[in-house]
mmCIF file of C-alpha atoms in Angstrom:
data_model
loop_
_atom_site.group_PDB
_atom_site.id
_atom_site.type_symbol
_atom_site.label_atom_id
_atom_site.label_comp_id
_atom_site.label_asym_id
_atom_site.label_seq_id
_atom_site.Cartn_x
_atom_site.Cartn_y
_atom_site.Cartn_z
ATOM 1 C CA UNK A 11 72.889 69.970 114.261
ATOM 2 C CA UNK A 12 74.919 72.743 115.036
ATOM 3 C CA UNK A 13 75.402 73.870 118.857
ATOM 4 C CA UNK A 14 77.835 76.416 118.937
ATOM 5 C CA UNK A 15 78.528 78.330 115.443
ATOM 6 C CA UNK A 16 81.986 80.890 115.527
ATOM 7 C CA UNK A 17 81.785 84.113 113.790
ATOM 8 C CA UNK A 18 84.844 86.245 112.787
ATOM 9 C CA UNK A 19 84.300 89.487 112.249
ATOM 10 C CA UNK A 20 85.848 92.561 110.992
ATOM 11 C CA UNK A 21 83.039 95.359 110.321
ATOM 12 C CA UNK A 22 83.713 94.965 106.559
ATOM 13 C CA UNK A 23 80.362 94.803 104.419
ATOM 14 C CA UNK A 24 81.358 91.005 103.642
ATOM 15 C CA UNK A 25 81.911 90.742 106.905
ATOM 16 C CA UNK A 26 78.513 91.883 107.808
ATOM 17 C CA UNK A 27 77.105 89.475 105.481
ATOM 18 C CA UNK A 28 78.510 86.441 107.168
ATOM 19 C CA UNK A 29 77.359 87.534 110.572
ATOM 20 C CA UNK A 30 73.591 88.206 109.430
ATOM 21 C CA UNK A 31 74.056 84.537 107.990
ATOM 22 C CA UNK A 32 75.768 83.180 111.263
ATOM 23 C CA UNK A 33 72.968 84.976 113.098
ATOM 24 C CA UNK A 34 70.132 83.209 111.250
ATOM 25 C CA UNK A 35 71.584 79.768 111.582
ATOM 26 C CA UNK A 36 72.278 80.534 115.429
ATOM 27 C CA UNK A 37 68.490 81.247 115.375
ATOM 28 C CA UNK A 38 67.533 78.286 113.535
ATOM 29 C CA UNK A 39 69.519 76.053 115.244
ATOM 30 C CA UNK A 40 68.650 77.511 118.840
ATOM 31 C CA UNK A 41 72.739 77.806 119.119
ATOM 32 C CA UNK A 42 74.927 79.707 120.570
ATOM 33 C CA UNK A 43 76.916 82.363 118.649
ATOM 34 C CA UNK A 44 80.076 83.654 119.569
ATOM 35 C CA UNK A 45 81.216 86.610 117.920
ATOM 36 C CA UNK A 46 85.119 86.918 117.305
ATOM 37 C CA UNK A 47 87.531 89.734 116.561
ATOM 38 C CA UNK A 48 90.932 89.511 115.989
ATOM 39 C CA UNK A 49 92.651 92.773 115.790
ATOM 40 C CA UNK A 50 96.008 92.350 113.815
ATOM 41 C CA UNK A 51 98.802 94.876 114.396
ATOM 42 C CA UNK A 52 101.402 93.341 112.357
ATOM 43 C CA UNK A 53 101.059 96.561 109.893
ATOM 44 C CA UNK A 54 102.917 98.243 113.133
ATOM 45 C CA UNK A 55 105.544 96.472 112.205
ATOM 46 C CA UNK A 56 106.054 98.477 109.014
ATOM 47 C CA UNK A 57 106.501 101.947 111.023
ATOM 48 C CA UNK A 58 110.324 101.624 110.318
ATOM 49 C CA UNK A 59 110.744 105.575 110.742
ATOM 50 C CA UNK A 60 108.589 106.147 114.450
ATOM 51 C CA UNK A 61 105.840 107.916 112.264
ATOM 52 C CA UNK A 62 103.355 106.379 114.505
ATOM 53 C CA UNK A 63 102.268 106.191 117.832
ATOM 54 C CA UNK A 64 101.992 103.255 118.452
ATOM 55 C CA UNK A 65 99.875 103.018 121.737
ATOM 56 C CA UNK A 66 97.622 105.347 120.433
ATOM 57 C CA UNK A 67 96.851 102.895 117.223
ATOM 58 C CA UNK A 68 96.342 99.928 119.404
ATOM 59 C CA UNK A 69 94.352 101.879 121.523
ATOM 60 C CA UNK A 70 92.091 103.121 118.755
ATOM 61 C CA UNK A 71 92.172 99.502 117.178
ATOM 62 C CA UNK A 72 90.749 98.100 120.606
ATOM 63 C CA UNK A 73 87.912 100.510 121.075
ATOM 64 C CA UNK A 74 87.075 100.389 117.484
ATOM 65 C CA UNK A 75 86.649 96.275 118.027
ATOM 66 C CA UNK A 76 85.123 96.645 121.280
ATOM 67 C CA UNK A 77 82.526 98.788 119.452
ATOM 68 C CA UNK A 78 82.170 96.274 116.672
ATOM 69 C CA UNK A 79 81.524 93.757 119.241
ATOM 70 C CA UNK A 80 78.830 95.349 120.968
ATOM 71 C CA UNK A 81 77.578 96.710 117.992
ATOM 72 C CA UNK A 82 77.231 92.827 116.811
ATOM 73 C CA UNK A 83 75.911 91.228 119.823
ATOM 74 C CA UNK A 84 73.426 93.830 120.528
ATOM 75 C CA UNK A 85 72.019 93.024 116.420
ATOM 76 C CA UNK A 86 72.609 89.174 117.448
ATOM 77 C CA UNK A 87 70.589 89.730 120.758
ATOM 78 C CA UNK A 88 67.495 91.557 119.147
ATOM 79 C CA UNK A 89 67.061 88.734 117.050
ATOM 80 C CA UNK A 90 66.809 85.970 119.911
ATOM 81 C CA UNK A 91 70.272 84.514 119.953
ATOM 82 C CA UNK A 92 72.279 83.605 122.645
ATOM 83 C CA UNK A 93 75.236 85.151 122.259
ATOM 84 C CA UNK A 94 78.658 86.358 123.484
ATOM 85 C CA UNK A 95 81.875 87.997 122.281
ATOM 86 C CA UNK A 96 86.234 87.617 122.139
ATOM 87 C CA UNK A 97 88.925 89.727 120.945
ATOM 88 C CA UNK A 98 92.502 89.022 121.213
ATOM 89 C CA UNK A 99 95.522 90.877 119.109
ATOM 90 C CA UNK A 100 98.055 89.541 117.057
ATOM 91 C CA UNK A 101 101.444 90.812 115.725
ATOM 92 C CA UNK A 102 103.201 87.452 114.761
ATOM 93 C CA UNK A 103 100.603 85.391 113.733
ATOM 94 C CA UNK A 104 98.088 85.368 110.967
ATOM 95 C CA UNK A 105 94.625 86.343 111.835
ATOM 96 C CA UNK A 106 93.331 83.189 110.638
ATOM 97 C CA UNK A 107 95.607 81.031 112.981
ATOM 98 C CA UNK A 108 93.519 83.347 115.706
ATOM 99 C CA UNK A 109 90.474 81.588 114.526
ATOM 100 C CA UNK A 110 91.538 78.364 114.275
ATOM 101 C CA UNK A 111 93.344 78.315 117.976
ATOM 102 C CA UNK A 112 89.689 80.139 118.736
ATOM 103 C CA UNK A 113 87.982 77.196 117.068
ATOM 104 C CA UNK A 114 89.610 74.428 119.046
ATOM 105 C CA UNK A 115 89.824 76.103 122.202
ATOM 106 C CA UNK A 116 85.838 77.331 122.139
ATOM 107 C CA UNK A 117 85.024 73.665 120.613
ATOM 108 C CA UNK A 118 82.837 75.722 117.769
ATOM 109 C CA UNK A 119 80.979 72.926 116.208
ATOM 110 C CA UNK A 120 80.357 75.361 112.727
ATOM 111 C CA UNK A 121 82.431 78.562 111.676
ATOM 112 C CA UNK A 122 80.395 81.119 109.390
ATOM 113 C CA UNK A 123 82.778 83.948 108.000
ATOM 114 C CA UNK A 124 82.602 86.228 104.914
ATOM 115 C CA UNK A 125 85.189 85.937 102.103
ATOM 116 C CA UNK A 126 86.277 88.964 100.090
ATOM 117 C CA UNK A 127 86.719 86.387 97.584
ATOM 118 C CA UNK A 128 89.772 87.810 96.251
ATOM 119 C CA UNK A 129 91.920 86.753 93.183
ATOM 120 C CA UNK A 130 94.936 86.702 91.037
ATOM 121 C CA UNK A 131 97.511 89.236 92.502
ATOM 122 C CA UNK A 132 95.520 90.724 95.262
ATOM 123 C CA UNK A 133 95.053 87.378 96.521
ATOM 124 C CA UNK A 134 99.059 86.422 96.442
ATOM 125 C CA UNK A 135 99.953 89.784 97.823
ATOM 126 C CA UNK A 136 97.241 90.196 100.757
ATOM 127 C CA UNK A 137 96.395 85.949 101.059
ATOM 128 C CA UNK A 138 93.151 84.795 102.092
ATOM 129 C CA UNK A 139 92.229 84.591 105.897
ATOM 130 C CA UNK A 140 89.232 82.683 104.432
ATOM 131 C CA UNK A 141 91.239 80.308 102.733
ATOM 132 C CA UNK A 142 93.399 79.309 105.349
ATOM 133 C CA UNK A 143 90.976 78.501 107.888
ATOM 134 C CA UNK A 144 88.874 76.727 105.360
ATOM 135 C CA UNK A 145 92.153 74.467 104.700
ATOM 136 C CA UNK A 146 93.100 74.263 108.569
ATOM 137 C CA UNK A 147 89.648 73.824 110.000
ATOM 138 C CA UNK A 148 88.835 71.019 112.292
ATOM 139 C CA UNK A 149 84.913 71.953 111.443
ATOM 140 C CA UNK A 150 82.778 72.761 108.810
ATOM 141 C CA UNK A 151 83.076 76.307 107.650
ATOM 142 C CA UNK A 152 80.400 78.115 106.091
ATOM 143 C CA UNK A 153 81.629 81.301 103.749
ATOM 144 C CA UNK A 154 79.496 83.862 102.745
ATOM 145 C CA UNK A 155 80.592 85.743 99.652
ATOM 146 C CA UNK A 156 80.664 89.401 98.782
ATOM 147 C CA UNK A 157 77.362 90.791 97.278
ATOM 148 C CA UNK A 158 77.361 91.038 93.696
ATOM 149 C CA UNK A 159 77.525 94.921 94.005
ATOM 150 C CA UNK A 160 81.135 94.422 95.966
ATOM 151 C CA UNK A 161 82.434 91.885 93.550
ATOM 152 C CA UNK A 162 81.780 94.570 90.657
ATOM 153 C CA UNK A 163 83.063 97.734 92.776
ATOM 154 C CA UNK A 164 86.033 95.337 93.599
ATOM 155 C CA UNK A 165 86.898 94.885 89.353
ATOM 156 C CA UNK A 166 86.528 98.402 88.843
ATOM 157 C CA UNK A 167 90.059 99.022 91.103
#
């Protein structure tokens, strides 16, 4: 049914949860998996007083994802799934127009992605990358929730 399945990622324990799901369904559908990482620098945009260096956060930002990457297809790999990896950056756009363009331009047939699941003000201040690629999507999307341990670590902010 599904031949190639897209998997944003971001190393957060949601996160993780959607890729051990995309993983599965790569396996079960003897699909390829293609591991995605957008790395969003628009909070650079906020260092109105030179506080940071900049390079050096980019820098750190792209080794970190290169090591979530590897870290991810290695996991995807043990298990017997074809798989390969992208990164690109973004300072204008929203991380979730990354995906989508990603989407299209990979011609994912399935996109499996955690959701934080947020709410109320959290969710008007921050958005929801989830949200916006399940509105946008020219594919099925497939989101796996927080665990139930998250949601109740989350309410006690």
């Amino acid at each position: 049914m599904y031949a190639r399945i897209l998997a944003p990622i971001d190393g957060s324990p949601t996160s993780n949860r959607g890729l051990t799901e995309a993983i599965n369904l790569a396996r079960d559908q003897n699909a390829k998996l293609r591991l995605f990482h957008v790395i969003d620098e628009s909070f650079l945009a906020y260092d109105m007083y030179g506080v940071v260096n900049w390079d050096s956060v980019t820098q750190a930002l792209r080794g970190g994802g290169e090591k979530l990457l590897a870290d991810a297809k290695a996991l995807a790999a043990r298990s017997g799934v074809d798989v390969e990896g992208g990164m690109v950056e973004t300072l204008q756009q929203r991380v979730a127009d990354k995906i989508l363009k990603e989407t299209r331009e990979w011609r994912a047939d399935v996109i499996v992605m955690g959701t934080h699941g947020r709410r109320g003000f959290t969710h008007l201040v921050l958005g929801s990358d989830a949200e916006a690629v399940v509105h946008d999507a020219p594919v099925p999307v497939l989101l796996i929730r927080a665990a139930p341990d998250e949601d109740r670590s989350k309410a006690a902010r």
